[in-house]
Amino acid sequence: MKRRPPAPITDADSQLFREAIGEVRVLDPVAAPPAAARPAPYPHMLEADEAAVPGELLDMAFDPAVLEVGEELAYLRDGYPPKLLRQLKRGQFSVQDDLDLHQMNAAAAQASIVAFLAEAKQHGLRCVRIVHGKGLRSKSAGPVLKGLTDRMLRRRDDVIAFASARPALGGTGAVVVLLKG
């Protein structure tokens, strides 16, 4: 059903409305009441986390045999102090950007790494992360993208150091790269 536009208001209609309403008086403005004070924040989650710590310390939630050993990548360019690589391995640098190579073939990954590092240099980034994966579905040749990433980063002049990421950032499936400033 179509809506019809309202009929225009005539002077007679306006006069009739004013007579029906009567005299109008203007009300004085009233200030809004003050807002109720908000209660102070209470750290419920902090208390819950702190209460859970003793139980978590007693419960070994991970299998030590599953820990990744021997698959770590690490590289430090000659002329830089070893302390720099230790700091990188400990996660003492803030990752400013990252690239995920999952689902890429070697050619696409290589082009992506070159473009990503060029863009990082252009934006003045010092620390980036490249997620190459662990190569669990690779054939007998081993992890293809991990090896490719390792070879490419070692050959680049703008790479000072790189190391496998901390477990929270991808573990041996990612590498944290420190770039020249």
Coordinates of N, CA and C in Angstrom, one line a residue:
M1 N 0.8 -1.2 0.0 CA 0.0 0.0 0.0 C 0.9 1.2 0.0
K2 N 0.6 2.2 -0.9 CA 1.3 3.4 -1.0 C 0.9 4.4 0.1
R3 N 1.9 5.1 0.6 CA 1.6 6.1 1.6 C 1.4 7.4 0.9
R4 N 0.3 8.1 1.3 CA 0.1 9.4 0.7 C 0.8 10.5 1.5
P5 N 1.3 11.5 0.8 CA 2.0 12.6 1.6 C 0.9 13.3 2.4
P6 N 1.3 13.8 3.6 CA 0.3 14.5 4.4 C -0.2 15.8 3.7
A7 N -1.4 16.1 4.0 CA -2.0 17.3 3.4 C -1.3 18.6 3.9
P8 N -1.1 19.6 3.1 CA -0.5 20.8 3.7 C -1.3 21.4 4.7
I9 N -0.7 22.0 5.7 CA -1.4 22.7 6.8 C -1.7 24.1 6.4
T10 N -3.0 24.4 6.5 CA -3.5 25.7 6.1 C -3.5 26.7 7.3
D11 N -3.6 28.0 7.0 CA -3.7 29.0 8.0 C -4.8 28.7 9.0
A12 N -6.0 28.3 8.4 CA -7.1 28.0 9.3 C -6.9 26.9 10.2
D13 N -6.1 25.9 9.8 CA -5.8 24.7 10.6 C -4.8 25.2 11.8
S14 N -3.9 26.0 11.4 CA -3.0 26.5 12.4 C -3.7 27.4 13.5
Q15 N -4.6 28.2 13.1 CA -5.4 29.1 14.0 C -6.2 28.2 14.9
L16 N -6.9 27.2 14.3 CA -7.7 26.3 15.1 C -6.9 25.5 16.2
F17 N -5.7 25.1 15.8 CA -4.8 24.4 16.8 C -4.4 25.3 17.9
R18 N -4.1 26.6 17.6 CA -3.7 27.5 18.7 C -4.8 27.8 19.6
E19 N -6.0 27.9 19.1 CA -7.2 28.2 19.9 C -7.5 27.0 20.8
A20 N -7.3 25.7 20.3 CA -7.5 24.5 21.1 C -6.5 24.4 22.2
I21 N -5.3 24.7 22.0 CA -4.2 24.6 23.0 C -4.3 25.6 24.0
G22 N -4.6 26.8 23.7 CA -4.6 27.9 24.6 C -3.3 28.6 24.7
E23 N -3.2 29.4 25.9 CA -1.9 30.1 26.1 C -0.8 29.2 26.5
V24 N 0.4 29.5 26.0 CA 1.6 28.7 26.2 C 2.5 29.5 27.1
R25 N 3.1 28.9 28.1 CA 4.1 29.6 28.9 C 5.4 28.8 28.8
V26 N 6.5 29.6 28.8 CA 7.8 29.0 28.6 C 8.3 28.6 30.0
L27 N 8.8 27.4 30.1 CA 9.4 26.9 31.4 C 10.9 27.3 31.5
D28 N 11.3 27.6 32.7 CA 12.7 27.9 32.9 C 13.5 26.7 32.8
P29 N 14.7 26.8 32.2 CA 15.5 25.6 32.1 C 16.0 25.1 33.4
V30 N 16.0 23.8 33.6 CA 16.4 23.1 34.8 C 17.7 22.4 34.6
A31 N 18.7 22.5 35.5 CA 19.9 21.8 35.3 C 19.7 20.3 35.6
A32 N 20.4 19.5 34.8 CA 20.3 18.1 35.0 C 20.9 17.7 36.3
P33 N 20.4 16.7 37.0 CA 20.9 16.2 38.3 C 22.3 15.6 38.0
P34 N 23.2 15.8 39.0 CA 24.6 15.2 38.8 C 24.5 13.7 38.7
A35 N 25.4 13.2 37.9 CA 25.5 11.7 37.6 C 25.9 11.0 38.9
A36 N 25.3 9.9 39.1 CA 25.7 9.1 40.3 C 27.1 8.6 40.2
A37 N 27.8 8.7 41.3 CA 29.2 8.3 41.3 C 29.4 6.8 41.0
R38 N 30.3 6.5 40.1 CA 30.6 5.1 39.7 C 31.3 4.4 40.8
P39 N 31.1 3.1 41.0 CA 31.8 2.4 42.0 C 33.3 2.2 41.6
A40 N 34.2 2.1 42.5 CA 35.6 1.9 42.2 C 35.7 0.5 41.5
P41 N 36.6 0.4 40.5 CA 36.8 -0.9 39.9 C 37.4 -1.9 40.8
Y42 N 36.9 -3.1 40.6 CA 37.4 -4.2 41.5 C 38.0 -5.3 40.7
P43 N 39.2 -5.7 40.9 CA 39.9 -6.7 40.1 C 39.5 -8.1 40.3
H44 N 38.3 -8.5 39.8 CA 37.8 -9.9 40.0 C 38.7 -10.9 39.3
M45 N 39.1 -10.6 38.1 CA 39.9 -11.6 37.3 C 41.3 -11.7 38.0
L46 N 41.9 -10.6 38.5 CA 43.2 -10.7 39.1 C 43.1 -11.7 40.3
E47 N 42.0 -11.5 41.1 CA 41.9 -12.4 42.3 C 41.7 -13.9 41.9
A48 N 40.9 -14.1 40.8 CA 40.7 -15.4 40.3 C 41.9 -16.0 39.8
D49 N 42.7 -15.2 39.1 CA 44.0 -15.7 38.5 C 45.0 -16.1 39.7
E50 N 45.1 -15.2 40.7 CA 46.0 -15.4 41.8 C 45.5 -16.7 42.6
A51 N 44.2 -16.9 42.7 CA 43.7 -18.0 43.5 C 44.0 -19.3 42.7
A52 N 44.1 -19.3 41.4 CA 44.3 -20.5 40.6 C 45.8 -20.9 40.5
V53 N 46.7 -20.0 40.8 CA 48.1 -20.3 40.6 C 48.6 -21.5 41.4
P54 N 48.3 -21.6 42.7 CA 48.8 -22.8 43.4 C 48.3 -24.1 42.8
G55 N 47.1 -24.2 42.4 CA 46.6 -25.4 41.7 C 47.3 -25.7 40.4
E56 N 47.6 -24.7 39.6 CA 48.3 -24.8 38.4 C 49.7 -25.2 38.5
L57 N 50.4 -24.8 39.6 CA 51.7 -25.2 39.8 C 51.9 -26.7 40.1
L58 N 50.9 -27.2 40.8 CA 50.9 -28.6 41.1 C 50.5 -29.5 39.9
D59 N 49.7 -29.0 39.0 CA 49.2 -29.7 37.9 C 50.2 -29.5 36.7
M60 N 50.9 -30.5 36.2 CA 51.8 -30.3 35.1 C 50.9 -30.4 33.8
A61 N 50.6 -29.2 33.3 CA 49.6 -29.1 32.2 C 50.3 -29.5 30.8
F62 N 51.6 -29.6 30.8 CA 52.2 -29.9 29.5 C 53.1 -31.1 29.6
D63 N 53.3 -31.7 28.5 CA 54.2 -32.9 28.5 C 55.6 -32.5 28.1
P64 N 56.5 -32.6 29.0 CA 57.9 -32.2 28.7 C 58.5 -32.8 27.4
A65 N 58.0 -34.0 27.1 CA 58.5 -34.7 25.9 C 58.1 -34.0 24.6
V66 N 57.0 -33.2 24.7 CA 56.5 -32.6 23.5 C 57.2 -31.3 23.2
L67 N 57.9 -30.8 24.2 CA 58.6 -29.5 24.0 C 59.6 -29.6 22.8
E68 N 59.6 -28.5 22.0 CA 60.4 -28.5 20.8 C 61.9 -28.3 21.1
V69 N 62.7 -29.2 20.7 CA 64.1 -29.1 20.9 C 64.8 -29.4 19.6
G70 N 65.8 -28.6 19.3 CA 66.6 -28.9 18.1 C 66.1 -28.4 16.8
E71 N 65.0 -27.7 16.8 CA 64.4 -27.2 15.6 C 64.5 -25.7 15.5
E72 N 65.1 -25.1 16.5 CA 65.2 -23.6 16.6 C 66.1 -23.1 15.5
L73 N 65.7 -21.9 15.0 CA 66.5 -21.2 14.1 C 67.2 -20.0 14.8
A74 N 68.4 -19.7 14.5 CA 69.1 -18.6 15.2 C 70.2 -18.2 14.3
Y75 N 70.4 -16.9 14.2 CA 71.5 -16.3 13.3 C 71.8 -14.9 13.9
L76 N 73.1 -14.6 13.9 CA 73.6 -13.3 14.3 C 74.7 -12.9 13.3
R77 N 74.5 -11.7 12.6 CA 75.4 -11.2 11.6 C 76.8 -10.9 12.4
D78 N 77.9 -11.2 11.7 CA 79.2 -10.9 12.2 C 79.3 -9.4 12.6
G79 N 80.0 -9.1 13.7 CA 80.2 -7.8 14.1 C 79.2 -7.2 15.1
Y80 N 78.2 -8.1 15.5 CA 77.2 -7.6 16.4 C 77.4 -8.5 17.7
P81 N 77.1 -7.9 18.9 CA 77.4 -8.6 20.1 C 76.4 -9.8 20.3
P82 N 76.9 -10.9 20.9 CA 76.0 -12.1 21.1 C 74.8 -11.7 22.0
K83 N 75.0 -10.7 22.9 CA 73.9 -10.3 23.8 C 72.6 -10.0 23.0
L84 N 72.8 -9.4 21.8 CA 71.7 -9.1 20.9 C 70.8 -10.3 20.6
L85 N 71.5 -11.4 20.2 CA 70.8 -12.6 19.9 C 70.1 -13.2 21.1
R86 N 70.7 -13.1 22.3 CA 70.1 -13.6 23.5 C 68.9 -12.8 23.8
Q87 N 68.9 -11.5 23.7 CA 67.8 -10.7 23.9 C 66.6 -11.0 23.0
L88 N 67.0 -11.3 21.7 CA 66.0 -11.6 20.7 C 65.3 -12.9 21.0
K89 N 66.1 -13.9 21.5 CA 65.5 -15.2 21.8 C 64.6 -15.1 23.1
R90 N 65.0 -14.2 24.0 CA 64.2 -14.1 25.2 C 62.9 -13.3 25.0
G91 N 62.7 -12.7 23.8 CA 61.5 -11.9 23.5 C 61.6 -10.5 24.1
Q92 N 62.8 -10.0 24.2 CA 62.9 -8.6 24.7 C 62.7 -7.5 23.7
F93 N 62.5 -7.9 22.5 CA 62.1 -6.9 21.4 C 60.7 -7.0 21.1
S94 N 60.0 -5.9 20.9 CA 58.6 -5.8 20.6 C 58.4 -6.0 19.1
V95 N 57.6 -7.0 18.7 CA 57.3 -7.3 17.3 C 56.4 -6.2 16.8
Q96 N 56.8 -5.6 15.7 CA 56.0 -4.4 15.2 C 55.1 -4.8 14.0
D97 N 55.4 -5.9 13.4 CA 54.5 -6.4 12.2 C 54.8 -7.8 12.0
D98 N 53.9 -8.5 11.3 CA 54.2 -9.9 11.0 C 53.6 -10.3 9.7
L99 N 54.2 -11.4 9.2 CA 53.8 -12.0 7.9 C 53.5 -13.5 8.1
D100 N 52.4 -14.0 7.6 CA 52.1 -15.4 7.7 C 52.2 -16.0 6.3
L101 N 53.1 -17.1 6.2 CA 53.3 -17.7 4.9 C 52.5 -19.0 4.7
H102 N 51.6 -19.3 5.7 CA 50.8 -20.5 5.6 C 50.1 -20.5 4.2
Q103 N 49.9 -21.7 3.7 CA 49.2 -21.9 2.4 C 49.9 -21.3 1.2
M104 N 51.1 -20.9 1.3 CA 51.9 -20.4 0.2 C 52.8 -21.5 -0.4
N105 N 53.1 -21.4 -1.7 CA 54.2 -22.3 -2.2 C 55.5 -21.5 -2.0
A106 N 56.6 -22.1 -2.4 CA 57.9 -21.5 -2.1 C 58.1 -20.2 -2.9
A107 N 57.6 -20.1 -4.2 CA 57.8 -18.9 -5.0 C 57.0 -17.8 -4.4
A108 N 55.7 -18.0 -4.0 CA 54.9 -17.0 -3.4 C 55.5 -16.5 -2.1
A109 N 56.0 -17.5 -1.3 CA 56.6 -17.1 0.0 C 57.8 -16.3 -0.2
Q110 N 58.6 -16.6 -1.1 CA 59.8 -15.8 -1.4 C 59.5 -14.4 -1.8
A111 N 58.5 -14.2 -2.7 CA 58.1 -12.9 -3.1 C 57.5 -12.1 -1.9
S112 N 56.7 -12.8 -1.1 CA 56.1 -12.2 0.1 C 57.1 -11.7 1.1
I113 N 58.1 -12.5 1.3 CA 59.2 -12.1 2.3 C 59.9 -10.9 1.8
V114 N 60.3 -10.9 0.5 CA 61.0 -9.7 -0.1 C 60.2 -8.5 0.0
A115 N 58.9 -8.5 -0.3 CA 58.0 -7.4 -0.2 C 57.8 -6.9 1.2
F116 N 57.6 -7.9 2.1 CA 57.4 -7.6 3.5 C 58.5 -6.9 4.1
L117 N 59.8 -7.4 3.9 CA 60.9 -6.7 4.5 C 61.2 -5.4 3.9
A118 N 60.9 -5.2 2.6 CA 61.0 -3.9 1.9 C 60.1 -2.9 2.6
E119 N 58.8 -3.3 2.8 CA 57.8 -2.4 3.4 C 58.2 -2.1 4.9
A120 N 58.8 -3.1 5.6 CA 59.2 -2.9 7.0 C 60.3 -1.8 7.0
K121 N 61.2 -2.0 6.1 CA 62.3 -1.0 6.0 C 61.8 0.4 5.7
Q122 N 60.8 0.5 4.8 CA 60.3 1.8 4.4 C 59.6 2.4 5.6
H123 N 58.9 1.6 6.4 CA 58.2 2.2 7.6 C 59.1 2.3 8.8
G124 N 60.4 2.0 8.7 CA 61.3 2.1 9.8 C 61.1 1.1 10.9
L125 N 60.6 -0.1 10.6 CA 60.4 -1.1 11.6 C 61.7 -1.8 11.9
R126 N 61.9 -2.1 13.2 CA 63.1 -2.8 13.6 C 63.0 -4.3 13.9
C127 N 61.8 -4.7 14.3 CA 61.6 -6.1 14.7 C 60.3 -6.6 14.1
V128 N 60.4 -7.7 13.3 CA 59.2 -8.2 12.7 C 59.2 -9.7 12.9
R129 N 58.0 -10.3 12.6 CA 57.9 -11.8 12.8 C 57.4 -12.4 11.5
I130 N 58.0 -13.5 11.1 CA 57.6 -14.2 9.9 C 57.1 -15.6 10.4
V131 N 55.9 -15.9 10.1 CA 55.3 -17.2 10.5 C 55.4 -18.1 9.3
H132 N 56.3 -19.1 9.4 CA 56.6 -20.0 8.3 C 55.9 -21.4 8.5
G133 N 55.5 -21.7 9.6 CA 54.9 -23.0 9.9 C 56.0 -24.0 10.3
K134 N 55.6 -25.1 10.8 CA 56.5 -26.2 11.2 C 56.8 -27.2 10.1
G135 N 56.1 -27.2 9.1 CA 56.3 -28.1 8.0 C 55.8 -29.5 8.3
L136 N 54.8 -29.7 9.1 CA 54.4 -31.0 9.5 C 53.8 -31.8 8.4
R137 N 53.3 -31.1 7.3 CA 52.7 -31.8 6.2 C 53.7 -31.9 5.0
S138 N 55.0 -31.5 5.3 CA 56.0 -31.5 4.2 C 56.4 -33.0 4.0
K139 N 56.9 -33.2 2.8 CA 57.4 -34.6 2.5 C 58.7 -34.8 3.2
S140 N 59.5 -35.8 2.8 CA 60.7 -36.2 3.5 C 61.8 -35.2 3.4
A141 N 61.7 -34.2 2.5 CA 62.7 -33.1 2.4 C 62.7 -32.2 3.6
G142 N 61.6 -32.2 4.5 CA 61.5 -31.4 5.6 C 60.7 -30.1 5.4
P143 N 60.7 -29.3 6.3 CA 59.9 -28.0 6.2 C 60.4 -27.1 5.1
V144 N 59.7 -27.0 4.1 CA 60.2 -26.2 2.9 C 60.2 -24.7 3.2
L145 N 59.1 -24.1 3.8 CA 59.1 -22.7 4.0 C 60.0 -22.3 5.1
K146 N 60.2 -23.1 6.1 CA 61.1 -22.8 7.2 C 62.6 -22.7 6.6
G147 N 63.0 -23.7 5.8 CA 64.3 -23.7 5.2 C 64.5 -22.5 4.3
L148 N 63.5 -22.2 3.5 CA 63.5 -21.0 2.6 C 63.7 -19.7 3.4
T149 N 62.9 -19.6 4.4 CA 63.0 -18.4 5.3 C 64.4 -18.2 5.9
D150 N 64.9 -19.3 6.4 CA 66.3 -19.3 7.0 C 67.3 -18.9 5.9
R151 N 67.3 -19.5 4.8 CA 68.3 -19.1 3.7 C 68.2 -17.7 3.3
M152 N 66.9 -17.2 3.1 CA 66.7 -15.9 2.6 C 67.2 -14.8 3.6
L153 N 66.9 -15.0 4.9 CA 67.2 -14.1 5.9 C 68.7 -14.0 6.1
R154 N 69.4 -15.1 6.0 CA 70.9 -15.1 6.1 C 71.6 -14.3 5.0
R155 N 71.0 -14.3 3.9 CA 71.6 -13.6 2.7 C 71.3 -12.1 2.7
R156 N 70.4 -11.6 3.5 CA 70.0 -10.2 3.4 C 70.9 -9.3 4.2
D157 N 71.3 -8.2 3.7 CA 72.2 -7.3 4.4 C 71.4 -6.5 5.5
D158 N 70.1 -6.4 5.3 CA 69.4 -5.6 6.3 C 68.9 -6.4 7.5
V159 N 69.3 -7.7 7.6 CA 68.9 -8.5 8.7 C 70.1 -8.6 9.6
I160 N 70.0 -8.1 10.9 CA 71.0 -8.2 11.9 C 71.0 -9.6 12.5
A161 N 69.8 -10.0 12.9 CA 69.7 -11.3 13.6 C 68.3 -11.8 13.5
F162 N 68.2 -13.1 13.7 CA 66.8 -13.7 13.7 C 66.9 -15.0 14.6
A163 N 65.8 -15.3 15.2 CA 65.7 -16.5 16.1 C 64.3 -17.0 16.1
S164 N 64.1 -18.3 16.4 CA 62.8 -18.8 16.5 C 62.0 -18.1 17.6
A165 N 60.7 -17.9 17.3 CA 59.9 -17.1 18.3 C 59.7 -17.8 19.6
R166 N 59.3 -17.1 20.6 CA 58.9 -17.6 21.8 C 57.6 -18.5 21.6
P167 N 57.3 -19.4 22.4 CA 56.1 -20.3 22.2 C 54.8 -19.5 22.0
A168 N 54.7 -18.4 22.7 CA 53.4 -17.7 22.6 C 53.3 -17.0 21.3
L169 N 54.4 -16.8 20.6 CA 54.4 -16.1 19.3 C 54.6 -17.1 18.1
G170 N 54.5 -18.4 18.4 CA 54.6 -19.4 17.3 C 55.6 -20.4 17.4
G171 N 56.5 -20.2 18.4 CA 57.6 -21.2 18.7 C 58.4 -21.4 17.4
T172 N 58.7 -22.7 17.2 CA 59.6 -23.0 16.0 C 58.9 -22.9 14.7
G173 N 57.6 -22.5 14.7 CA 56.9 -22.3 13.5 C 56.9 -20.8 13.0
A174 N 57.7 -20.0 13.7 CA 57.9 -18.6 13.4 C 59.2 -18.1 13.7
V175 N 59.6 -17.1 13.1 CA 61.0 -16.5 13.4 C 60.8 -15.0 13.6
V176 N 61.5 -14.5 14.6 CA 61.5 -13.0 14.9 C 62.8 -12.5 14.3
V177 N 62.7 -11.4 13.5 CA 63.8 -10.8 12.8 C 64.1 -9.4 13.3
L178 N 65.4 -9.2 13.5 CA 65.8 -7.9 13.9 C 66.5 -7.2 12.7
L179 N 65.9 -6.1 12.3 CA 66.4 -5.4 11.1 C 67.3 -4.2 11.4
K180 N 68.1 -3.8 10.5 CA 68.9 -2.6 10.7 C 68.0 -1.4 10.7
G181 N 68.4 -0.4 11.5 CA 67.5 0.8 11.6 C 67.7 1.8 10.5

